[in-house]
PDB file of C-alpha atoms in Angstrom:
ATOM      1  CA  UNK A   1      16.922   6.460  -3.497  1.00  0.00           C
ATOM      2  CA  UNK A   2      14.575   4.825  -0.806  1.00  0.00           C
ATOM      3  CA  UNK A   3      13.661   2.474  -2.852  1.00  0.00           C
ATOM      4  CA  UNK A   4      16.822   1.374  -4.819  1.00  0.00           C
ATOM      5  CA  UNK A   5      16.679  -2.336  -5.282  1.00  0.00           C
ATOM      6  CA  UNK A   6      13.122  -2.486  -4.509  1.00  0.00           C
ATOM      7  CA  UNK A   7       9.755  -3.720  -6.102  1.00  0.00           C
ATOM      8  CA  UNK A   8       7.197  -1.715  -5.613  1.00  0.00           C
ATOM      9  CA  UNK A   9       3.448  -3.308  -7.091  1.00  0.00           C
ATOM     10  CA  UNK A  10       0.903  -0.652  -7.678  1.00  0.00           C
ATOM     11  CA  UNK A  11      -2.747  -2.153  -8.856  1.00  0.00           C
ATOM     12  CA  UNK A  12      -4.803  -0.138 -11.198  1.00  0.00           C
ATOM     13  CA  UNK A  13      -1.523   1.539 -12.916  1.00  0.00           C
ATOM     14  CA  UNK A  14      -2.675   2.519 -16.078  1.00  0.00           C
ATOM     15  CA  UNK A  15      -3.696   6.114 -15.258  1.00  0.00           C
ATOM     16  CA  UNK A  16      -4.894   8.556 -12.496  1.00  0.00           C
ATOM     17  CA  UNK A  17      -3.833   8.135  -8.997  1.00  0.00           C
ATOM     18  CA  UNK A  18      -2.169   4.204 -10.152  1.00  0.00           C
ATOM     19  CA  UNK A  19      -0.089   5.761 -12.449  1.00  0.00           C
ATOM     20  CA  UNK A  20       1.198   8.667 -10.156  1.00  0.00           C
ATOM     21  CA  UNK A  21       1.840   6.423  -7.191  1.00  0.00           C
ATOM     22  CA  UNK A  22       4.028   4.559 -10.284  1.00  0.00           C
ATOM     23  CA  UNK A  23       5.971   7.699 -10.727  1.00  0.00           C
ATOM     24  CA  UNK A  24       6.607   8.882  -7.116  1.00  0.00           C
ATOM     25  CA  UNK A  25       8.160   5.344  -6.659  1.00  0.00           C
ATOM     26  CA  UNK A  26      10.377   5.849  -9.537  1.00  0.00           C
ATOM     27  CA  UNK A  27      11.814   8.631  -8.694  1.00  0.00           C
ATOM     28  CA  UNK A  28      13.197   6.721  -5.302  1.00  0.00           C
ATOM     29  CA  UNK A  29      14.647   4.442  -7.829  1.00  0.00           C
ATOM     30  CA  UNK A  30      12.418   1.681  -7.719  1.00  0.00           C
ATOM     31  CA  UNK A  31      11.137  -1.235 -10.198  1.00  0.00           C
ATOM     32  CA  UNK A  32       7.969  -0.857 -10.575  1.00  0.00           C
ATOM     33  CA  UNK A  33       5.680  -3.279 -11.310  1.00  0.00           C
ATOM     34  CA  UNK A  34       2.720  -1.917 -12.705  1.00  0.00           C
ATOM     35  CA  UNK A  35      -0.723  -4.029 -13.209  1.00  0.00           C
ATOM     36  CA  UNK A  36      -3.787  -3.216 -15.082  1.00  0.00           C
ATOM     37  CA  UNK A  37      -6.350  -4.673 -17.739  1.00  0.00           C
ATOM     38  CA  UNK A  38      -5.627  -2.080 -19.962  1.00  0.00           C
ATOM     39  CA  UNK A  39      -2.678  -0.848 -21.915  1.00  0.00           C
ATOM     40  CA  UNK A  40       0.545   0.525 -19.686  1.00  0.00           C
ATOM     41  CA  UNK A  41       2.303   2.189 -22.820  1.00  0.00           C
ATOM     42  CA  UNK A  42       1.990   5.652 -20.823  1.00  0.00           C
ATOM     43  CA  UNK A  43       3.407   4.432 -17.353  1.00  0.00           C
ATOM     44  CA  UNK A  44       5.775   2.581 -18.589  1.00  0.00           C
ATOM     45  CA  UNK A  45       7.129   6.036 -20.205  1.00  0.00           C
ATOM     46  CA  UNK A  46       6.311   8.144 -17.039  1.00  0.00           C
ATOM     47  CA  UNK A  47       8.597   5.467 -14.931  1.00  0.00           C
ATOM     48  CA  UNK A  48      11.397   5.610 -17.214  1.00  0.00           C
ATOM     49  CA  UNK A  49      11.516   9.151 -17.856  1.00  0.00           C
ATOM     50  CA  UNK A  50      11.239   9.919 -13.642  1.00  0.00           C
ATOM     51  CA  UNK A  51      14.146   7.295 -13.833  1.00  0.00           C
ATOM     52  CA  UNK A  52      12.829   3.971 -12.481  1.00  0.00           C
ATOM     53  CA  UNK A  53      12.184   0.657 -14.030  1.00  0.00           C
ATOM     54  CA  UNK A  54       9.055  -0.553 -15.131  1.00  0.00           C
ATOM     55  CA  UNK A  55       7.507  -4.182 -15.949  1.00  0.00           C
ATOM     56  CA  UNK A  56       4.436  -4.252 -16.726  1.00  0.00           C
ATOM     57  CA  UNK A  57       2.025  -6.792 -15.813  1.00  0.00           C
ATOM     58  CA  UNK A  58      -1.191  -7.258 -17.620  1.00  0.00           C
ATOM     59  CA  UNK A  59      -4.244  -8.795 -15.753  1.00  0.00           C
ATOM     60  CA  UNK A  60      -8.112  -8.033 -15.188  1.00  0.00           C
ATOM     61  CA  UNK A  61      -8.841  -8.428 -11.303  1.00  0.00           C
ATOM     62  CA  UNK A  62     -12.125  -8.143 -11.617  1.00  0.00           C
ATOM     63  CA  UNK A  63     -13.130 -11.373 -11.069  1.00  0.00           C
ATOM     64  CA  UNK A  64     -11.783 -11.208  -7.040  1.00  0.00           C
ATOM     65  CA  UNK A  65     -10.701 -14.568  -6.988  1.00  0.00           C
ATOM     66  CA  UNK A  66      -8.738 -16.424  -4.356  1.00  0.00           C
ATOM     67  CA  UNK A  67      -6.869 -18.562  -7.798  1.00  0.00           C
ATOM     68  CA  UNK A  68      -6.893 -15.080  -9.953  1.00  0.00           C
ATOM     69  CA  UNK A  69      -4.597 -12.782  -7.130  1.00  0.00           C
ATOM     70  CA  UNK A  70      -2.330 -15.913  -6.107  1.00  0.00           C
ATOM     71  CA  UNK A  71      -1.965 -16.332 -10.149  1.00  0.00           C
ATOM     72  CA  UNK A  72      -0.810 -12.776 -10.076  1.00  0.00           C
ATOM     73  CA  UNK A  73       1.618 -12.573  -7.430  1.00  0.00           C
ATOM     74  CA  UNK A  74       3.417 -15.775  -8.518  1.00  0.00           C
ATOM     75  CA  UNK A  75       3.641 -14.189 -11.940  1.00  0.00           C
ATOM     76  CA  UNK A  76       5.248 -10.727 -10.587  1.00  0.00           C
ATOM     77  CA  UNK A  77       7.550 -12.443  -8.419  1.00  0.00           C
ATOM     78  CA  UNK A  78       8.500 -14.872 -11.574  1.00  0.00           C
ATOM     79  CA  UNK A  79       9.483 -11.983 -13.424  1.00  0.00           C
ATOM     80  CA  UNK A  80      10.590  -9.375 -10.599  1.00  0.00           C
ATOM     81  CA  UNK A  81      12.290 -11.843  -7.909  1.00  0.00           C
ATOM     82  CA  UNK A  82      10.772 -10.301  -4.661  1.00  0.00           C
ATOM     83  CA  UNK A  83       8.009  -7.852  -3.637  1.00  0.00           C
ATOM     84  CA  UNK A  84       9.001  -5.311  -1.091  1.00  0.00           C
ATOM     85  CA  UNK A  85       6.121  -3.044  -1.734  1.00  0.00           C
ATOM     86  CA  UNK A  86       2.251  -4.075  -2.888  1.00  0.00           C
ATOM     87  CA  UNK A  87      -0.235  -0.947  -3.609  1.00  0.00           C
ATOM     88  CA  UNK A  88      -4.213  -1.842  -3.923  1.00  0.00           C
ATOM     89  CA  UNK A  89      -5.319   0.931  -5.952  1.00  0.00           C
ATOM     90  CA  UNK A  90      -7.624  -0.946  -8.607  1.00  0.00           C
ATOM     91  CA  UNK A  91     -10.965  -0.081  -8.301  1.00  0.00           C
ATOM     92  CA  UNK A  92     -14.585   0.475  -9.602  1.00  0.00           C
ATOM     93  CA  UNK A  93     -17.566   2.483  -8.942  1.00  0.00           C
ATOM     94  CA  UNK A  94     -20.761   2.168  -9.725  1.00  0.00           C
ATOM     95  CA  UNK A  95     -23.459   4.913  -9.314  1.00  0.00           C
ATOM     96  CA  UNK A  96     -27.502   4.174  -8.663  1.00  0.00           C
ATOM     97  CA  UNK A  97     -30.104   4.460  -6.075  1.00  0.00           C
ATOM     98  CA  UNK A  98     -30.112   2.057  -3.246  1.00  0.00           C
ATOM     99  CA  UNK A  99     -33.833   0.887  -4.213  1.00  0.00           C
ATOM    100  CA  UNK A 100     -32.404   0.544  -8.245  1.00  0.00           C
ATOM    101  CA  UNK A 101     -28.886  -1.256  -7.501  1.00  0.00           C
ATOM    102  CA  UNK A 102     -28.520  -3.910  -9.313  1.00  0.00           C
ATOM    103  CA  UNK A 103     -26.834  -7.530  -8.619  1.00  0.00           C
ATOM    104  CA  UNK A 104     -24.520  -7.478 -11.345  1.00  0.00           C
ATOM    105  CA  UNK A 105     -23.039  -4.257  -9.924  1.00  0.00           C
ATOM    106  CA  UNK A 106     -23.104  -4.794  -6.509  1.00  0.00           C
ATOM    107  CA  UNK A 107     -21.019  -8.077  -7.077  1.00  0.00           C
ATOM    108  CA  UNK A 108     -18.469  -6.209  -9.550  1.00  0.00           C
ATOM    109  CA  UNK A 109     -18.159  -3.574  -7.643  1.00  0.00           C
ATOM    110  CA  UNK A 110     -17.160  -6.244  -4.071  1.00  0.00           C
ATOM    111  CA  UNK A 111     -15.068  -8.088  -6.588  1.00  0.00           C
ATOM    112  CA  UNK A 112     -12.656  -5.890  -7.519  1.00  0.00           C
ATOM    113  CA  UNK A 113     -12.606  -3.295  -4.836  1.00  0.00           C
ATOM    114  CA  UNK A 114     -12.435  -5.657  -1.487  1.00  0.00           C
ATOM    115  CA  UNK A 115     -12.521  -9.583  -2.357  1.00  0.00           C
ATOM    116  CA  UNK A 116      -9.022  -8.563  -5.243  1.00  0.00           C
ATOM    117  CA  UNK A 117      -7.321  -6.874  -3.084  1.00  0.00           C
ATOM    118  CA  UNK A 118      -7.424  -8.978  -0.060  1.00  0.00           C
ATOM    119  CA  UNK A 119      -6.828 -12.135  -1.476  1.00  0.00           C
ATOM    120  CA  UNK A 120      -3.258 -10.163  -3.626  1.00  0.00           C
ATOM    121  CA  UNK A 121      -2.735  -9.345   0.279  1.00  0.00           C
ATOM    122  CA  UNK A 122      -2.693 -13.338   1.204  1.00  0.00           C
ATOM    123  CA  UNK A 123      -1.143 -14.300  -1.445  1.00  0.00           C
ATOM    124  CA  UNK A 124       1.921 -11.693  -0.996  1.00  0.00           C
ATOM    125  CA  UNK A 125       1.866 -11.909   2.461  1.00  0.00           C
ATOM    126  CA  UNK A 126       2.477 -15.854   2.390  1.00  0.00           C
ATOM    127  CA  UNK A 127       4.690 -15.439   0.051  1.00  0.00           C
ATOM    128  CA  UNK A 128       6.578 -13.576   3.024  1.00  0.00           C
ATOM    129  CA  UNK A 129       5.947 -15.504   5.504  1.00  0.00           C
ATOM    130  CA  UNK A 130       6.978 -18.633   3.836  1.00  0.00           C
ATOM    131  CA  UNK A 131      10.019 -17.612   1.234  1.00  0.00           C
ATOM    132  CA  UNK A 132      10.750 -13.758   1.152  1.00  0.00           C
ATOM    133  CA  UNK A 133      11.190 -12.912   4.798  1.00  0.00           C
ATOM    134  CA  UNK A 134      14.235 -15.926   5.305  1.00  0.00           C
ATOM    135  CA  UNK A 135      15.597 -14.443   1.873  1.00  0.00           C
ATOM    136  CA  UNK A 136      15.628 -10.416   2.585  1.00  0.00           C
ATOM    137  CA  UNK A 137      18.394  -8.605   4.634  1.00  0.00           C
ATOM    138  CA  UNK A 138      18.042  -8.550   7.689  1.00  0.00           C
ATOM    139  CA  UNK A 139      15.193  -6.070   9.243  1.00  0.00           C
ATOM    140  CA  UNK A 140      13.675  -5.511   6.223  1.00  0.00           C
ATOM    141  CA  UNK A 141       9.636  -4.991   5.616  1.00  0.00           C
ATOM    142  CA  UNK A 142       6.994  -6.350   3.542  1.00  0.00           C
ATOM    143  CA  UNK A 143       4.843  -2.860   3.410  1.00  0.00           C
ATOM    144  CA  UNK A 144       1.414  -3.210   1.809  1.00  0.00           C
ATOM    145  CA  UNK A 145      -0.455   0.143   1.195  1.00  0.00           C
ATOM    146  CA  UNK A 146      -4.204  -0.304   0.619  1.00  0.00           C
ATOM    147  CA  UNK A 147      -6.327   3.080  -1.092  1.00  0.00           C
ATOM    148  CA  UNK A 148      -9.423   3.353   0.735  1.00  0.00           C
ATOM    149  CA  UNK A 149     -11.586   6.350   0.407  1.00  0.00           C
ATOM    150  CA  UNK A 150     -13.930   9.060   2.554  1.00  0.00           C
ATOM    151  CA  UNK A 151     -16.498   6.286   2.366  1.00  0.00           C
ATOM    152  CA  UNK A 152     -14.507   4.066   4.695  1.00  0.00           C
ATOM    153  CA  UNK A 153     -16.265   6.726   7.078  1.00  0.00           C
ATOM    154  CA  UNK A 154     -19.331   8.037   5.308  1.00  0.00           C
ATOM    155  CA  UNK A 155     -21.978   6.695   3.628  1.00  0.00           C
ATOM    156  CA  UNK A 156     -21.826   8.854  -0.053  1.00  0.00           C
ATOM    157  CA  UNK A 157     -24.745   8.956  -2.333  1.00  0.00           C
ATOM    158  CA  UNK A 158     -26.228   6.583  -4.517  1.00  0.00           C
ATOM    159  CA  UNK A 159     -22.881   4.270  -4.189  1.00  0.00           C
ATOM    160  CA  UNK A 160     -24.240   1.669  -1.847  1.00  0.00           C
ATOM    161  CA  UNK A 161     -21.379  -0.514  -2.553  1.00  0.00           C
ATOM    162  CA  UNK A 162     -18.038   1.201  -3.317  1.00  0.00           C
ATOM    163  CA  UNK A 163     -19.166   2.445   0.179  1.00  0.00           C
ATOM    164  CA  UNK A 164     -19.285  -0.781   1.643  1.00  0.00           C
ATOM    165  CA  UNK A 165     -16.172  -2.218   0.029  1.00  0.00           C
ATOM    166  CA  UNK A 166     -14.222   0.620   1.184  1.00  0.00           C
ATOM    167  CA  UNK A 167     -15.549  -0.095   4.859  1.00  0.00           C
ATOM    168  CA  UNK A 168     -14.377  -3.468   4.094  1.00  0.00           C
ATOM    169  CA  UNK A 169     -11.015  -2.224   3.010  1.00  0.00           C
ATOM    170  CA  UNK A 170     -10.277  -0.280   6.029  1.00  0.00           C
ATOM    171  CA  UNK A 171     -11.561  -3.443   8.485  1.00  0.00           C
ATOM    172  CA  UNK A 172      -9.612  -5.752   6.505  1.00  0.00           C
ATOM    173  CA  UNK A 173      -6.218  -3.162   6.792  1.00  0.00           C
ATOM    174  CA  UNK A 174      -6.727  -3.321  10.651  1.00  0.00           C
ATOM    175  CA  UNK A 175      -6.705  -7.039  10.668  1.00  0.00           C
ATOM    176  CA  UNK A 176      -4.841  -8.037   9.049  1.00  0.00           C
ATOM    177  CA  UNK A 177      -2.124  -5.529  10.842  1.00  0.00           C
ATOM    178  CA  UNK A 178      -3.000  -7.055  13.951  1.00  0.00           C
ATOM    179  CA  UNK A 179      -2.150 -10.608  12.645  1.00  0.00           C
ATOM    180  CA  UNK A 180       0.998  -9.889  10.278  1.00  0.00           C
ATOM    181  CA  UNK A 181       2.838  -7.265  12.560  1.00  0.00           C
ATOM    182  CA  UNK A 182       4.772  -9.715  13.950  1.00  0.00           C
ATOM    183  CA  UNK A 183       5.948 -11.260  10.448  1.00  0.00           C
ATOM    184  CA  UNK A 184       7.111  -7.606  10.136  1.00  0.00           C
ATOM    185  CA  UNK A 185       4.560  -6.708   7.597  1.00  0.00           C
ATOM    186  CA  UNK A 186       3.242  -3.014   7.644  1.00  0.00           C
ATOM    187  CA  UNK A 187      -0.642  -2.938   6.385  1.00  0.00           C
ATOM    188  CA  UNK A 188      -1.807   0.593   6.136  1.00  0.00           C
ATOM    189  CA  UNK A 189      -4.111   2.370   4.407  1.00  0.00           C
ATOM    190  CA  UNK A 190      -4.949   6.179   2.200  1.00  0.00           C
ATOM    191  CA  UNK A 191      -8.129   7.237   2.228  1.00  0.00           C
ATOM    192  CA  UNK A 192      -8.227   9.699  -0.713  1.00  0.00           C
ATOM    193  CA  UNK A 193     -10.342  12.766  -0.569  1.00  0.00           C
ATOM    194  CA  UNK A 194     -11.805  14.290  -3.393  1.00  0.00           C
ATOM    195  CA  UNK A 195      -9.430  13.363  -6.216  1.00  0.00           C
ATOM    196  CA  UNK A 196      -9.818  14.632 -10.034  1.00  0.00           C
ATOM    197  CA  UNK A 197      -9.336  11.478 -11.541  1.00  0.00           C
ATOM    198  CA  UNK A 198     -11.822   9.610 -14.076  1.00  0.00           C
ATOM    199  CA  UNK A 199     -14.202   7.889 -10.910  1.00  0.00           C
ATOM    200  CA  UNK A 200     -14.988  11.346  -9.998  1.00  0.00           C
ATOM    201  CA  UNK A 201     -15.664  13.012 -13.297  1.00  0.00           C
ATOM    202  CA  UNK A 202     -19.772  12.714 -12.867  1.00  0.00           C
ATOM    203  CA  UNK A 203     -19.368  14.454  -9.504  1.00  0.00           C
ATOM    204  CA  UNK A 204     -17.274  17.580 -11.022  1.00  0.00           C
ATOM    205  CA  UNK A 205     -19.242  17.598 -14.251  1.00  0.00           C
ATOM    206  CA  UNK A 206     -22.742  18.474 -11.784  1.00  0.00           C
ATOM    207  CA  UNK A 207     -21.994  21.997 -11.271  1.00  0.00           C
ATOM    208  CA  UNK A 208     -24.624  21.975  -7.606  1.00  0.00           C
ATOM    209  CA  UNK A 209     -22.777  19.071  -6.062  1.00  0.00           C
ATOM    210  CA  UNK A 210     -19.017  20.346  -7.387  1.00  0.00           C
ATOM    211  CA  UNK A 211     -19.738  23.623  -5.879  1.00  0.00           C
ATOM    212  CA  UNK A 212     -20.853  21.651  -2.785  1.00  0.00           C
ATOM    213  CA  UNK A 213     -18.141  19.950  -2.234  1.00  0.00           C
ATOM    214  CA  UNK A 214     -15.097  22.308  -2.944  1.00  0.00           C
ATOM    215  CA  UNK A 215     -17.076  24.571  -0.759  1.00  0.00           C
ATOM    216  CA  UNK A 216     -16.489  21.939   2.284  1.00  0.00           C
ATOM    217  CA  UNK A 217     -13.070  21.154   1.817  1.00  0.00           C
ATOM    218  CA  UNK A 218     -10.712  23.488   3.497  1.00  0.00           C
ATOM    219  CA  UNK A 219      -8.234  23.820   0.882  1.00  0.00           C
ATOM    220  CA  UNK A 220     -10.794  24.855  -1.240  1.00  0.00           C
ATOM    221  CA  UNK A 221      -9.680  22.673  -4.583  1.00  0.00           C
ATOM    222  CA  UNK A 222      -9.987  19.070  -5.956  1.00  0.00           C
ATOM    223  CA  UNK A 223      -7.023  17.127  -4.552  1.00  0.00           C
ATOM    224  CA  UNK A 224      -3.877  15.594  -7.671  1.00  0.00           C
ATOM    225  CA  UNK A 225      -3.565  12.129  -8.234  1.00  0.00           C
ATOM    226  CA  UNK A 226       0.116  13.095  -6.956  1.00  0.00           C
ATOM    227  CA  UNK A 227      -1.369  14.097  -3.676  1.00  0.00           C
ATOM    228  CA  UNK A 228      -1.904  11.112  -2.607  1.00  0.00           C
ATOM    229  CA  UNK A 229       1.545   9.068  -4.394  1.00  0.00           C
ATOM    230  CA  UNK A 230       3.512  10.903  -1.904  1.00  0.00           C
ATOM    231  CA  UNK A 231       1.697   9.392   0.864  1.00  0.00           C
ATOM    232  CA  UNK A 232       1.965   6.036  -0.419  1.00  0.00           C
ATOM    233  CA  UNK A 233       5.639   6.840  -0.585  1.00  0.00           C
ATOM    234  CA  UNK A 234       5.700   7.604   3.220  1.00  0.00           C
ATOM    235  CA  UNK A 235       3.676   4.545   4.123  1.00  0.00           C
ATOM    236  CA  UNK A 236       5.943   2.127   2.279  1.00  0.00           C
ATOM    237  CA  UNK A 237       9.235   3.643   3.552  1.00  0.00           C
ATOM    238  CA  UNK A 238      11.374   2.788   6.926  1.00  0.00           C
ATOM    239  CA  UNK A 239       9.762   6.742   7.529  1.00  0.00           C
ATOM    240  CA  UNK A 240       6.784   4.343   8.502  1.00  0.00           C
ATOM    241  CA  UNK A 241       7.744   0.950  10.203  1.00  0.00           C
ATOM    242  CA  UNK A 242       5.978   1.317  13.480  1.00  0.00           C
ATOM    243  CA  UNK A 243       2.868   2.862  11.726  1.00  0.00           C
ATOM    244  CA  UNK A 244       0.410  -0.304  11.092  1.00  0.00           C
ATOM    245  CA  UNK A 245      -3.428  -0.654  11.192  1.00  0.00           C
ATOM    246  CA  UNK A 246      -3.442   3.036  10.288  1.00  0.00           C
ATOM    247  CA  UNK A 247      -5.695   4.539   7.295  1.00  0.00           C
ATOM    248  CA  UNK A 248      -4.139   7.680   6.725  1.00  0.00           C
ATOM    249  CA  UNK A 249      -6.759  10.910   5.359  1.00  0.00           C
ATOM    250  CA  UNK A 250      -5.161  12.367   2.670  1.00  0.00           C
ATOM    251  CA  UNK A 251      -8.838  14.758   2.188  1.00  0.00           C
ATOM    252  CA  UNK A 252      -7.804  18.829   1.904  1.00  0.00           C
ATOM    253  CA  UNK A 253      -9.285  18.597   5.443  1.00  0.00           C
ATOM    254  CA  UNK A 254     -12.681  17.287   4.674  1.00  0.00           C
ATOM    255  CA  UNK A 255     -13.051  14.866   7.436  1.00  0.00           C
ATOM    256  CA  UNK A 256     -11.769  17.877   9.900  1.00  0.00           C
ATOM    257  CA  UNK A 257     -14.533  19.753   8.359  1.00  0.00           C
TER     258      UNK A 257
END
């Protein structure tokens, strides 16, 4: 019940690790808000059956615009009242050589996985600032969770810029903790490891580089899209409210490696 009378946002809910961060936060008794271009039949379900309640909230963020993410967040709160909780999970990859990477998906990939999710992170946090702080009991927290990756600290292959808009996510986290703790704001960040979901599906269909890398993580298996929902969880709880600036490795050990 941690999150009774809560909204919790998640980005990219639709399916994989979105749509289990959806469910952990429905099972503390949250309403979830869930947004995604695509259909949210199946997390809406997922949320009701773990016993939360869902709105869903239909958008394409792709377009990382400073008008598109305030449009958003004035929608959610029109229909949910408040935010308590905003998850950036939406996000893109796009795999090529360095020497072959084209414009179009350099831009797409900037757009929706750093520019999107800062600007939903202005737009909430001024809501905040300006309306939701005065309005919230007394103490409370705005808690933004941000899902950054391995490449916020490696370089990857052939994914020139997923790996620099997850740098960007992680410098972005850090700064904007620095300016908002005060406004008691908690930005954090998850840095997934290697996750079965649909981004990684090239990687564990290549039988060399699968074997590769399950033989460097530690716990010797591809880490659940519920793996890293319980972190998100922790991060957006009072469990976390001096914990700020941080991105958090949720990686089988990889990075220990």
């Amino acid at each position: 019940m941690k999150f009774k009378n809560k909204v919790a946002v998640v980005t990219g809910a639709s399916r994989g690790i979105g749509q289990a961060i959806c469910v952990a936060f429905a099972r503390e008794s949250a309403t979830v808000v869930g947004v995604a271009r695509s259909d949210l039949a199946e997390t809406e379900t997922a949320v009701k059956n773990a016993g939360g309640n869902f709105i869903a909230h239909n958008a394409d963020l792709g377009t990382g615009t400073q008008k598109e993410s305030a449009e958003v967040i004035a929608q959610i709160l029109a229909k949910a009242g408040r935010i308590d909780v905003l998850i950036t999970n939406a996000g893109i990859i796009r795999r090529a050589p360095a020497k072959d990477f084209s414009e179009a998906d350099w831009n797409a990939v900037i757009a929706t996985n750093l520019n999107s999710p800062f600007f939903l992170m202005q737009a909430a946090g001024k809501w905040w600032i300006e309306t939701g702080r005065a309005k919230s009991p007394e103490n409370s927290r705005l808690k933004i969770v941000n899902i950054a990756s391995l490449l916020s600290f490696q370089g990857g292959i052939t994914v020139p810029a997923y790996t620099a808009s997850k740098h960007g996510i992680a410098g972005v986290t850090k700064a904007l903790a620095n300016e908002w703790a005060k406004e008691r704001i908690n930005v954090n960040a998850i840095a997934p490891g290697y996750i079965a979901t649909e981004n990684t599906q090239a990687l564990r269909a290549d039988a060399a580089r699968n074997r590769a890398i399950l033989e460097r993580i530690p716990e010797g298996r591809w880490g659940a899209a519920e793996d890293i929902a319980g972190g998100c969880v922790f991060l957006a709880s009072g469990d976390s409210d001096y914990l700020n600036g941080a991105v958090l490795n949720i990686d089988g050990g990889w990075l220990g490696r």
